[in-house]
Coordinates of N, CA and C in Angstrom, one line a residue:
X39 N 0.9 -1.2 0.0 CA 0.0 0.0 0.0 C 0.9 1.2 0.0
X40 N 0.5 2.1 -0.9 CA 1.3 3.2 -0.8 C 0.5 4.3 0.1
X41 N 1.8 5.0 1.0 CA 1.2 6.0 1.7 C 0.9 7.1 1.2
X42 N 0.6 8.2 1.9 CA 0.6 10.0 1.3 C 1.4 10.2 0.6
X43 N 1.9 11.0 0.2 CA 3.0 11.1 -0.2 C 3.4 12.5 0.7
X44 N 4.5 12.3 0.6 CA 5.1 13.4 2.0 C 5.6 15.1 1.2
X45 N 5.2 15.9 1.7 CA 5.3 16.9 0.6 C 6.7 17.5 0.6
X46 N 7.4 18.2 -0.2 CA 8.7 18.1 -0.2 C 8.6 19.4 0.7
X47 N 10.1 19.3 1.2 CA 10.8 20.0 2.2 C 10.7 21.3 1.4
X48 N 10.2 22.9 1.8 CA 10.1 24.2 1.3 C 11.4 24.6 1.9
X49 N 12.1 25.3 0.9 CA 13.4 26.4 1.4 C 13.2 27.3 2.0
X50 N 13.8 27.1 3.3 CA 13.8 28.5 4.2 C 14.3 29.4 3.9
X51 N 13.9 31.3 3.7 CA 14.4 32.2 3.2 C 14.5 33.2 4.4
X52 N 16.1 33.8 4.2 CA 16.5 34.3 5.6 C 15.4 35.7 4.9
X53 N 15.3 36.0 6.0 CA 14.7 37.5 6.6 C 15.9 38.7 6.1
X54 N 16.0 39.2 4.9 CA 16.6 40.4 4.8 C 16.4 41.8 5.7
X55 N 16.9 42.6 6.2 CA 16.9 43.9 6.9 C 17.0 44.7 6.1
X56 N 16.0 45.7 5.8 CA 16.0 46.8 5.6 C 16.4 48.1 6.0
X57 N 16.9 48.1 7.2 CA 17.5 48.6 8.2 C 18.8 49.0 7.7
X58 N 19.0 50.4 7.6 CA 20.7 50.7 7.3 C 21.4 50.8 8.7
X59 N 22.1 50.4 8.9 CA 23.5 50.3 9.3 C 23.8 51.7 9.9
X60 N 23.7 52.6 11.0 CA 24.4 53.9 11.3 C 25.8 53.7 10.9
X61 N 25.9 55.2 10.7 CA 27.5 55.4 10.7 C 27.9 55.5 11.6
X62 N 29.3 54.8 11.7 CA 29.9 54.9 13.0 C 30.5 56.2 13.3
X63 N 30.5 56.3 14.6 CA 30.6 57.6 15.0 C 32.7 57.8 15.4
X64 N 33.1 58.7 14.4 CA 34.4 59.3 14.7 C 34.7 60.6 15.5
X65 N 35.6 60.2 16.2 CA 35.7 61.1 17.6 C 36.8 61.7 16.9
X66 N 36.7 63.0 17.1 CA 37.9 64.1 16.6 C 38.9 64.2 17.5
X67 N 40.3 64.2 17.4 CA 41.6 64.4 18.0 C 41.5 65.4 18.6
X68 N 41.6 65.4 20.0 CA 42.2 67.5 20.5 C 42.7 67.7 19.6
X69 N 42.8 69.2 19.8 CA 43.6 69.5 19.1 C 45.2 69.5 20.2
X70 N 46.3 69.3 19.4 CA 47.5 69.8 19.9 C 47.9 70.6 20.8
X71 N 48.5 70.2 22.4 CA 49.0 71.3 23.3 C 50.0 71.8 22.5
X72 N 50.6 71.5 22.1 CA 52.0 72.1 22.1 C 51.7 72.9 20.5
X73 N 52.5 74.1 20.2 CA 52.3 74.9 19.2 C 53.2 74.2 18.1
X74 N 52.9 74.6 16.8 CA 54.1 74.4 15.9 C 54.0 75.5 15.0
X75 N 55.3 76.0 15.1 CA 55.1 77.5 13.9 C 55.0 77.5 12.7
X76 N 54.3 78.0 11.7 CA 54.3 77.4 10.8 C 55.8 78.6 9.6
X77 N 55.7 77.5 8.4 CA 56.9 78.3 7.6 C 56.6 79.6 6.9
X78 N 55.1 79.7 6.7 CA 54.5 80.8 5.9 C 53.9 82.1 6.7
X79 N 53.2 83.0 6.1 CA 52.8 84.2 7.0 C 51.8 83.8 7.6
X80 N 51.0 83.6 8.6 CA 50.4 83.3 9.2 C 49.2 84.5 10.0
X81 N 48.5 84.3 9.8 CA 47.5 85.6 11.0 C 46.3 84.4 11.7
X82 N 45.6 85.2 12.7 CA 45.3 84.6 13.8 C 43.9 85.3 13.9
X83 N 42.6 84.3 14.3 CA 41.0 84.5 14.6 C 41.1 85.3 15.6
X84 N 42.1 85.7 16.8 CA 42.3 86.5 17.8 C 42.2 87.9 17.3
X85 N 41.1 88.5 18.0 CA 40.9 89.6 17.3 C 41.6 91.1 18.5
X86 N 41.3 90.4 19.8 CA 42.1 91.2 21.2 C 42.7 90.5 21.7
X87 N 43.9 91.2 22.2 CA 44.7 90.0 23.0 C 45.1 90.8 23.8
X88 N 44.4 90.0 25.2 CA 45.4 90.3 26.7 C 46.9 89.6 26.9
X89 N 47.9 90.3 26.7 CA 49.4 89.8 27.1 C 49.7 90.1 28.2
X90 N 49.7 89.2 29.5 CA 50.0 89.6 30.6 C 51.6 88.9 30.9
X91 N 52.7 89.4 31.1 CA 53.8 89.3 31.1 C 54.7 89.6 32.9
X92 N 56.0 89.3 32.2 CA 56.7 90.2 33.7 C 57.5 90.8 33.1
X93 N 59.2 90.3 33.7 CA 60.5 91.1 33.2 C 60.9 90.3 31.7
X94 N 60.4 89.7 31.5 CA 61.1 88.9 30.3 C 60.1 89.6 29.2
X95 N 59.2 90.4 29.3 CA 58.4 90.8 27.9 C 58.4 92.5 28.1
X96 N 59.0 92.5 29.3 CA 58.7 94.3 29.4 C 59.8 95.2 28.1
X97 N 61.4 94.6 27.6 CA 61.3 94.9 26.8 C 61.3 94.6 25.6
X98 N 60.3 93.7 25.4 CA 59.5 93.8 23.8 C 58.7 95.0 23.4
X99 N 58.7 96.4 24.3 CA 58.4 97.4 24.2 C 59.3 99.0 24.4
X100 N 60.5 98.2 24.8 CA 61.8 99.5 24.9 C 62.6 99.4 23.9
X101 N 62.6 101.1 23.6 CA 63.2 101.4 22.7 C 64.4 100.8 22.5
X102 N 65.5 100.9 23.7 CA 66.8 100.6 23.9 C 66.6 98.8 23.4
X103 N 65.9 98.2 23.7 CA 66.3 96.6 23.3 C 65.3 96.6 21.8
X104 N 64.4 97.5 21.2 CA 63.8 97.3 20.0 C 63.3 98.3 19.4
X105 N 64.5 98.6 19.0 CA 64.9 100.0 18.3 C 63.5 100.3 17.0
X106 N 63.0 99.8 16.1 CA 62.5 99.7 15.1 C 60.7 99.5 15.7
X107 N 60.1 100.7 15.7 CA 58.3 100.2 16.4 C 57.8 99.4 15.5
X108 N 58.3 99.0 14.8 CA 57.6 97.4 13.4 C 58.1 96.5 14.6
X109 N 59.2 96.3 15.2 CA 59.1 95.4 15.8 C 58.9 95.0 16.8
X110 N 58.5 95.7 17.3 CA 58.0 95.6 19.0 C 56.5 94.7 19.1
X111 N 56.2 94.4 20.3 CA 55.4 93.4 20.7 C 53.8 94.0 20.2
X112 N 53.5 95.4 20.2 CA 52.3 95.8 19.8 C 51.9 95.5 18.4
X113 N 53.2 96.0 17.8 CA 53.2 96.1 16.0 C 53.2 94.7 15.7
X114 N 54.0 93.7 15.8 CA 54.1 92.2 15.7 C 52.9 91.6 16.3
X115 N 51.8 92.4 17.0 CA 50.5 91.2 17.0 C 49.7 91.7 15.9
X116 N 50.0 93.2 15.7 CA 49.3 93.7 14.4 C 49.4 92.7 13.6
X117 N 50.4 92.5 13.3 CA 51.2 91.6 11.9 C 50.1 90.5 11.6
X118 N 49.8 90.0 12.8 CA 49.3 88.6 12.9 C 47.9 89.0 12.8
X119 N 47.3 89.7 12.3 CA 45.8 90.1 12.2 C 45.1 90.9 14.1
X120 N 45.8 91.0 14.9 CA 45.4 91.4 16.1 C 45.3 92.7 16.0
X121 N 43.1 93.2 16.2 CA 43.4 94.9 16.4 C 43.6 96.2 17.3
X122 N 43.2 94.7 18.4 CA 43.6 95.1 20.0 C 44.4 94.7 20.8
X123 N 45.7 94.9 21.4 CA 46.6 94.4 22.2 C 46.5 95.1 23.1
X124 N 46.7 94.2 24.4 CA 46.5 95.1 25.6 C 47.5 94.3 26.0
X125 N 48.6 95.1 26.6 CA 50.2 94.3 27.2 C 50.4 95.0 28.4
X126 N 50.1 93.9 29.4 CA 50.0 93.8 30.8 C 51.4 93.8 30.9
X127 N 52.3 94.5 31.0 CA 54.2 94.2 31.4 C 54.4 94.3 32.8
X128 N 55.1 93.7 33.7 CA 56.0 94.6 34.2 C 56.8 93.5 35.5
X129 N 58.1 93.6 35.5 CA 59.4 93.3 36.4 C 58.6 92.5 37.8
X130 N 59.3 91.4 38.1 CA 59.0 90.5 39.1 C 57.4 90.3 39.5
X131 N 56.6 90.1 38.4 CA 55.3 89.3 38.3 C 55.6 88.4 38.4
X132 N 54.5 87.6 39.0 CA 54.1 85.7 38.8 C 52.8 85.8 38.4
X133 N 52.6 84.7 39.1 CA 50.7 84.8 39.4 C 50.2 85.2 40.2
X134 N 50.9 85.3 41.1 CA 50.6 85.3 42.9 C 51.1 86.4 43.4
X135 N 52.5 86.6 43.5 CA 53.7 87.9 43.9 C 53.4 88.7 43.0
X136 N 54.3 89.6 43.4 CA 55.0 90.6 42.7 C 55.3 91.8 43.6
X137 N 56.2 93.1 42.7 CA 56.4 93.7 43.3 C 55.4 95.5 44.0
X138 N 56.1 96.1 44.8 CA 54.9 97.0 45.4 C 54.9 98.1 44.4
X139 N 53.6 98.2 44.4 CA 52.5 98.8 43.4 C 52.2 98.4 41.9
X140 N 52.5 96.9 42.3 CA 52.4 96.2 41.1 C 51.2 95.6 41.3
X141 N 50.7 94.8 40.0 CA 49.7 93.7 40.5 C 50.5 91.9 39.9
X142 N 49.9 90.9 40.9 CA 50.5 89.7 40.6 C 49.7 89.5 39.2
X143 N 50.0 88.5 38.3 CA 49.1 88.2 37.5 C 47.4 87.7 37.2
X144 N 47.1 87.3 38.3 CA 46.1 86.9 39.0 C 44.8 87.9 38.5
X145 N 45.4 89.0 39.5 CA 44.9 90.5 39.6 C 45.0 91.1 38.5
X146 N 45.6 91.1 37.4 CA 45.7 91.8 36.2 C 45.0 91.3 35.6
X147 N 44.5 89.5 35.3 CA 43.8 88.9 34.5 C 41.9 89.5 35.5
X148 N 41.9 89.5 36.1 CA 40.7 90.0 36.8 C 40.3 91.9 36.5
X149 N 41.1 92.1 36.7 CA 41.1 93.8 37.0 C 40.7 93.7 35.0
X150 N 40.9 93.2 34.4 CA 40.9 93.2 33.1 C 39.7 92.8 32.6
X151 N 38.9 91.6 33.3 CA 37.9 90.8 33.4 C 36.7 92.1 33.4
X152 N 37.5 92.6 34.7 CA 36.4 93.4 35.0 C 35.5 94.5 34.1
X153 N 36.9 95.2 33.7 CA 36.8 96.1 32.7 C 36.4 95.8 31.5
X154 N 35.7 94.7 31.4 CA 35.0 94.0 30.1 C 36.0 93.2 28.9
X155 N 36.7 93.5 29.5 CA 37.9 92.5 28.0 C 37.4 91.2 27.9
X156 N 37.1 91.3 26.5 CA 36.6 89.4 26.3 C 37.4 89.0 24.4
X157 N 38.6 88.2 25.0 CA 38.9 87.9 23.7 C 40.3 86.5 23.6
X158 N 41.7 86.5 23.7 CA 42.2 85.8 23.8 C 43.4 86.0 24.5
X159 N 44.0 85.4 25.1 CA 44.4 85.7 26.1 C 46.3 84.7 26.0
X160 N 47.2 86.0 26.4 CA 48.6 85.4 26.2 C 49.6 85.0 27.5
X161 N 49.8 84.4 27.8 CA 50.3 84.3 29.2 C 51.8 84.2 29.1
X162 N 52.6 85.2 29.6 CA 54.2 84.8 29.5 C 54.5 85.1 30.6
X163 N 53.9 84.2 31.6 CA 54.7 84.2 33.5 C 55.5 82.6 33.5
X164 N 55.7 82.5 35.1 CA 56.0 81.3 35.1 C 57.3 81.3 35.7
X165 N 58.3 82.2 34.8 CA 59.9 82.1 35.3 C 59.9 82.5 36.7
X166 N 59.4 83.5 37.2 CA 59.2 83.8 38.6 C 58.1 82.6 39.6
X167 N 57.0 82.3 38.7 CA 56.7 81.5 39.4 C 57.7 80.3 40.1
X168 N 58.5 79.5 39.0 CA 58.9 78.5 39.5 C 59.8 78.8 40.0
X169 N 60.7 79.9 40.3 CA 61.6 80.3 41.3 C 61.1 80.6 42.4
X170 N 59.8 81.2 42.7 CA 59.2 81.3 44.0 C 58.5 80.1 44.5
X171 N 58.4 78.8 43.8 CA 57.4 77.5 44.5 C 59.0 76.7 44.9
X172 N 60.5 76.6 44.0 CA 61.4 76.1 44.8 C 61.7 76.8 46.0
X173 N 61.7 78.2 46.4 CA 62.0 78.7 47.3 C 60.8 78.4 48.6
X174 N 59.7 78.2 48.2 CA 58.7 78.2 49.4 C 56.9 77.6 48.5
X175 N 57.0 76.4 48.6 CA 55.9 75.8 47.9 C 54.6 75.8 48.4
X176 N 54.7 77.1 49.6 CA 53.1 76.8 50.1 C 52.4 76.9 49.2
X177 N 52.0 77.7 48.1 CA 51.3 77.5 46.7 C 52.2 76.7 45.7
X178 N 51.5 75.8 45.5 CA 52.5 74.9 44.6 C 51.7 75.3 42.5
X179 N 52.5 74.6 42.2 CA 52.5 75.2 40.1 C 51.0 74.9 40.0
X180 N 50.7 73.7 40.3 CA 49.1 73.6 39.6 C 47.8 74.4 40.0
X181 N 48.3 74.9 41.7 CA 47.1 76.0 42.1 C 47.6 77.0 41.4
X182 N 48.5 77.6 41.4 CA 49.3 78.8 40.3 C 48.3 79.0 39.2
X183 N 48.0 77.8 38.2 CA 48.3 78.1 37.0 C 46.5 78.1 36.9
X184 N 45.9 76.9 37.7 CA 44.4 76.9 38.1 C 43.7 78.2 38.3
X185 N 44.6 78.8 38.9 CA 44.0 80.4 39.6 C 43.6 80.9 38.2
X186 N 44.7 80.9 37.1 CA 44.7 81.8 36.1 C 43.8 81.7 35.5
X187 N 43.7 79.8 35.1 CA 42.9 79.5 34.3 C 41.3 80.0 34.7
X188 N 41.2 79.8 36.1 CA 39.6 80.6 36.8 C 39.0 81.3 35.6
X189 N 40.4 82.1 36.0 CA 40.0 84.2 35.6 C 39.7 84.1 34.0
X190 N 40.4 83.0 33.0 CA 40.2 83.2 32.0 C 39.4 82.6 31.2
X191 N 38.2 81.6 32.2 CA 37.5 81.0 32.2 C 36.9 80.3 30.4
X192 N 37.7 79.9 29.8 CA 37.5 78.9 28.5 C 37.9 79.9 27.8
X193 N 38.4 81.4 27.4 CA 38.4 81.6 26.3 C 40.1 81.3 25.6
X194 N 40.3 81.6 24.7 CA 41.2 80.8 24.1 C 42.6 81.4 24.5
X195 N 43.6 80.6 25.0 CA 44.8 81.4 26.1 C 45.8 80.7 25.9
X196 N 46.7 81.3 25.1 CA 48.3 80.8 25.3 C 49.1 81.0 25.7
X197 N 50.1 79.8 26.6 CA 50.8 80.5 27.7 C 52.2 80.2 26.7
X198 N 53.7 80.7 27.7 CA 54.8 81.1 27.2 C 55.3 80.0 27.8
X199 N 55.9 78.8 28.1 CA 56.6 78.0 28.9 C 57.9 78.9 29.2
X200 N 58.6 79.0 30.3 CA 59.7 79.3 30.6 C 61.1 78.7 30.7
X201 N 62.4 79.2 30.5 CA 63.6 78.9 30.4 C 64.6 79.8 31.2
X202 N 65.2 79.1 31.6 CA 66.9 80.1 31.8 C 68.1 79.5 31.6
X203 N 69.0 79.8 31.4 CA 70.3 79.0 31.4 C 71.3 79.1 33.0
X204 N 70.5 79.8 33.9 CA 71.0 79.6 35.1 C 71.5 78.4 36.2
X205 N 72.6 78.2 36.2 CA 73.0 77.0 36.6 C 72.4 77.1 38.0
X206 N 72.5 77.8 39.1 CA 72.1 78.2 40.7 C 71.2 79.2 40.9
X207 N 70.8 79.0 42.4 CA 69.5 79.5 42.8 C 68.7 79.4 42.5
X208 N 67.3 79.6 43.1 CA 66.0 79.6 42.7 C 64.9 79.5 40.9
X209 N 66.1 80.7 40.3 CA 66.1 80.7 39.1 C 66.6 79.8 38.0
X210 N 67.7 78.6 38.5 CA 68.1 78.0 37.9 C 67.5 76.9 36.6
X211 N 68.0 76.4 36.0 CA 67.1 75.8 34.4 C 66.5 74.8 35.1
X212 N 67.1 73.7 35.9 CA 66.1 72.6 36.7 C 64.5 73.5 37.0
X213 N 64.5 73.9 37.6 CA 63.3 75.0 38.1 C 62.6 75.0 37.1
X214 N 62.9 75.8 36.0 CA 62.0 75.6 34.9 C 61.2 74.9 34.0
X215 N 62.4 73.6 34.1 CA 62.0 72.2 33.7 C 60.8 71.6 34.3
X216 N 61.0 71.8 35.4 CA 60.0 71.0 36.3 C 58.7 72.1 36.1
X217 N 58.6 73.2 36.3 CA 57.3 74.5 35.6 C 56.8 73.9 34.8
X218 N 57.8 73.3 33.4 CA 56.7 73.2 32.1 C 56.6 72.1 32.3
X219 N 57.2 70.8 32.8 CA 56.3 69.6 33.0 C 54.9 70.2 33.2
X220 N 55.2 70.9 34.4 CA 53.8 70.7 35.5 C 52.1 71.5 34.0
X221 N 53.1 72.3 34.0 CA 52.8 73.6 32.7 C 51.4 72.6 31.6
X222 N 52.6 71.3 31.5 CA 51.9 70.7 30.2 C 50.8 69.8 30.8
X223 N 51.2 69.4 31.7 CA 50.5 68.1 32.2 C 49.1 69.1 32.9
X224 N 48.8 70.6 33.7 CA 47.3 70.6 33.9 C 46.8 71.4 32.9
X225 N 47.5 71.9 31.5 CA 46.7 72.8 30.9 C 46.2 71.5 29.8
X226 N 46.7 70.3 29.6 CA 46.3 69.4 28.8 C 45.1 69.0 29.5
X227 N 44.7 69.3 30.7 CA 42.6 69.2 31.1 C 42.1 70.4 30.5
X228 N 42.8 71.4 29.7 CA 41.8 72.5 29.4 C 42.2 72.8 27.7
X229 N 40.6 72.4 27.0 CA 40.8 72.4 25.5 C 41.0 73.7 25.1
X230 N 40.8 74.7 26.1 CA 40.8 76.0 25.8 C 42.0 76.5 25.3
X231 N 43.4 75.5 25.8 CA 44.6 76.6 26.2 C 45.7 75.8 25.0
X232 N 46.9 76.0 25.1 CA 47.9 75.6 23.9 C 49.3 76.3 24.7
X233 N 50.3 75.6 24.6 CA 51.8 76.0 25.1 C 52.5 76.5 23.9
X234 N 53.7 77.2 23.6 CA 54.6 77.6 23.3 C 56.1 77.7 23.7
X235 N 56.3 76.4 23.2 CA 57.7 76.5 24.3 C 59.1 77.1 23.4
X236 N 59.0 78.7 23.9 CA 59.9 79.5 23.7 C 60.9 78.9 24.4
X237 N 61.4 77.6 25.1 CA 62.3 77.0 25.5 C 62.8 76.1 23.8
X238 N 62.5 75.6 23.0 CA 63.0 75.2 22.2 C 63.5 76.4 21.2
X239 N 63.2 77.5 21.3 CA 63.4 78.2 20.1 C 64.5 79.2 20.5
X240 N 64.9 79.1 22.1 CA 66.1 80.2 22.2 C 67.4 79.8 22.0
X241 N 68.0 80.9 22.0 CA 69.2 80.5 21.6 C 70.3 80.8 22.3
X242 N 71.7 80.5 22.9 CA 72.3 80.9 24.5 C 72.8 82.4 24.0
X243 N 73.0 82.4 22.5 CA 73.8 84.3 22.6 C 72.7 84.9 22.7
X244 N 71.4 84.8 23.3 CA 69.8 85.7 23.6 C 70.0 85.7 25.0
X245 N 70.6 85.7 25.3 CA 70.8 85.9 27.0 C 71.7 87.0 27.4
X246 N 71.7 87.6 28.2 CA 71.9 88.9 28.7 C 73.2 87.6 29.8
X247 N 74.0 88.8 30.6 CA 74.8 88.1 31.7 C 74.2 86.9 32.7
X248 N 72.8 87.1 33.4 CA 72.2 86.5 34.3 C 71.5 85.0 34.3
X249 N 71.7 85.0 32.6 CA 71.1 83.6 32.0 C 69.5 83.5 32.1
X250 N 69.5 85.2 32.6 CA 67.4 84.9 32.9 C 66.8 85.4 31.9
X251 N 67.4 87.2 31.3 CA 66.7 87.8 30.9 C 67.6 88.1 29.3
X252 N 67.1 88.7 28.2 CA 67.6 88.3 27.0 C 68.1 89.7 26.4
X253 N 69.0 89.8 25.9 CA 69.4 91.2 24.8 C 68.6 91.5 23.6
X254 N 69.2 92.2 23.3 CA 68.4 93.1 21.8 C 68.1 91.8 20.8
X255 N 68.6 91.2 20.4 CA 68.5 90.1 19.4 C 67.2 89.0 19.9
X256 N 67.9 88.4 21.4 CA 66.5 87.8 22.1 C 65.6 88.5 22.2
X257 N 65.2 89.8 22.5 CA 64.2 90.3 22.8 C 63.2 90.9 21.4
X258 N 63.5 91.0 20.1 CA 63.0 90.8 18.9 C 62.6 89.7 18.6
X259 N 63.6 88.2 18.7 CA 63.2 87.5 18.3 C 62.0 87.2 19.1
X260 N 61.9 87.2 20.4 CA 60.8 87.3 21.2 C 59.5 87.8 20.7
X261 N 59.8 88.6 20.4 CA 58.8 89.9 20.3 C 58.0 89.4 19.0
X262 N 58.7 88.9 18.0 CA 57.7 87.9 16.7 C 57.4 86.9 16.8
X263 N 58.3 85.9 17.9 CA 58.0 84.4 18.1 C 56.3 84.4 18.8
X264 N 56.1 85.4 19.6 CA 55.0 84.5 20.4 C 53.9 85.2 19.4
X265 N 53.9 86.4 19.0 CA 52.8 86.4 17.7 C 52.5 85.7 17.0
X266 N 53.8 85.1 16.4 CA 53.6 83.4 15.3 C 53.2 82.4 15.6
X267 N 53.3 82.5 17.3 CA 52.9 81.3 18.1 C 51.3 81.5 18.4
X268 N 51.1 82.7 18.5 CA 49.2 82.7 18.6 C 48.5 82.4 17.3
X269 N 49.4 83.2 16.2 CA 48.3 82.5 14.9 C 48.6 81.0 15.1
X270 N 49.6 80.6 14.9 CA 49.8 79.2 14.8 C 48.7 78.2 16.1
X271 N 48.6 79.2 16.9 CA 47.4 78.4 17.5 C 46.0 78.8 17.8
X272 N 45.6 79.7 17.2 CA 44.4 80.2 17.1 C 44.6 80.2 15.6
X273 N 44.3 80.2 14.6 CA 44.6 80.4 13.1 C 43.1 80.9 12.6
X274 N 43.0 82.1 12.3 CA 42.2 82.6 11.2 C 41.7 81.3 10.2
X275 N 40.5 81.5 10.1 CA 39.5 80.6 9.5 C 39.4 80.6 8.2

């Protein structure tokens, strides 16, 4: 007897998706702490710039060390597209100290704050700082530099890393070294900020006797480097 007959096995057909696929999502790189100068002319989206300095920038504005007003620290942010400079100078600043009837840095970035300045911001302290935290570290580098960053609260701020060629004392080059460690390692928590280490770009005959502070030659080249160093890190769009 023949049975039913068994009906043939049907092909299972997978289930296509219609469903696209998201794109995967790419995370953009910080951008770069550290500056790199570029080989061409360069100008900068910084349209004001607060330069708050000590003895190492005060003469990027005397006659006697920069004979030529094209090259002084005002003219040279010109250069870079800047229409406002405001250049906080003066002799034995930090962030904290300084001397009487001075303001520390702190206080100049505030008193500045106050008076409505809102734009980018250049920091060339530090050499004094790190001579005053070897000599007495009740404020140690990272509240230092914390304080500043407060005051300048995200807008876009480049600091100066510091150098000397001073073998002894407080001022000595170890001192320094250890500043821009500290320098790199808390401004790399703030996307805001960018280093310039006018420690690779000096050169020992830019030094005056003391190994702190720089002659006519250093203090030009100064006086263009950190302008080159803001476009280069702010760069016009």
């Amino acid at each position: 007897m023949v049975g039913p007959a068994v009906p043939p096995t049907e092909p299972v057909l997978a289930a296509v998706s219609t469903q696209v696929a998201p794109a995967p999502v790419v995370e953009q790189a910080p951008p770069p702490l550290f500056v790199e100068l570029g080989a061409g002319p360069m100008s900068t989206s910084c349209r004001a710039v607060a330069h708050i300095g000590d003895s190492t920038s005060t003469g990027m504005m005397k006659e006697y060390h920069v004979p030529n007003p094209a090259d002084r620290l005002d003219a040279q942010y010109a250069r870079v597209g800047v229409e406002e400079s405001v250049l906080e100078l003066a002799g034995g600043r930090s962030m904290l100290e300084h001397r009487a009837k001075h303001e520390n840095g702190v206080m100049v970035a505030e008193r500045l704050r106050d008076a409505g300045f809102s734009g980018c911001w250049v920091i060339a302290l530090g050499t004094n700082d790190a001579a005053n935290v070897a000599k007495d570290a009740t404020v140690d580098r990272v509240d230092r530099i914390e304080r500043m960053m407060a005051v300048i609260d995200g807008e876009p701020v480049l600091w100066v890393d510091a150098v000397t060629k001073a073998e002894q004392g407080y001022w000595a080059a170890p001192n320094m070294e250890v500043w821009n460690d500290e320098l790199a390692t808390t401004l790399s928590r703030h996307p805001n900020a960018r280093i310039y280490q006018w420690s690779h770009d000096i050169q020992d005959d830019w030094y005056v006797k003391d190994g702190i502070h720089y002659n006519s030659k250093g203090t030009r080249a100064r006086a263009k480097l950190i302008p080159d160093a803001l476009a280069a890190a702010f760069p016009a769009v």
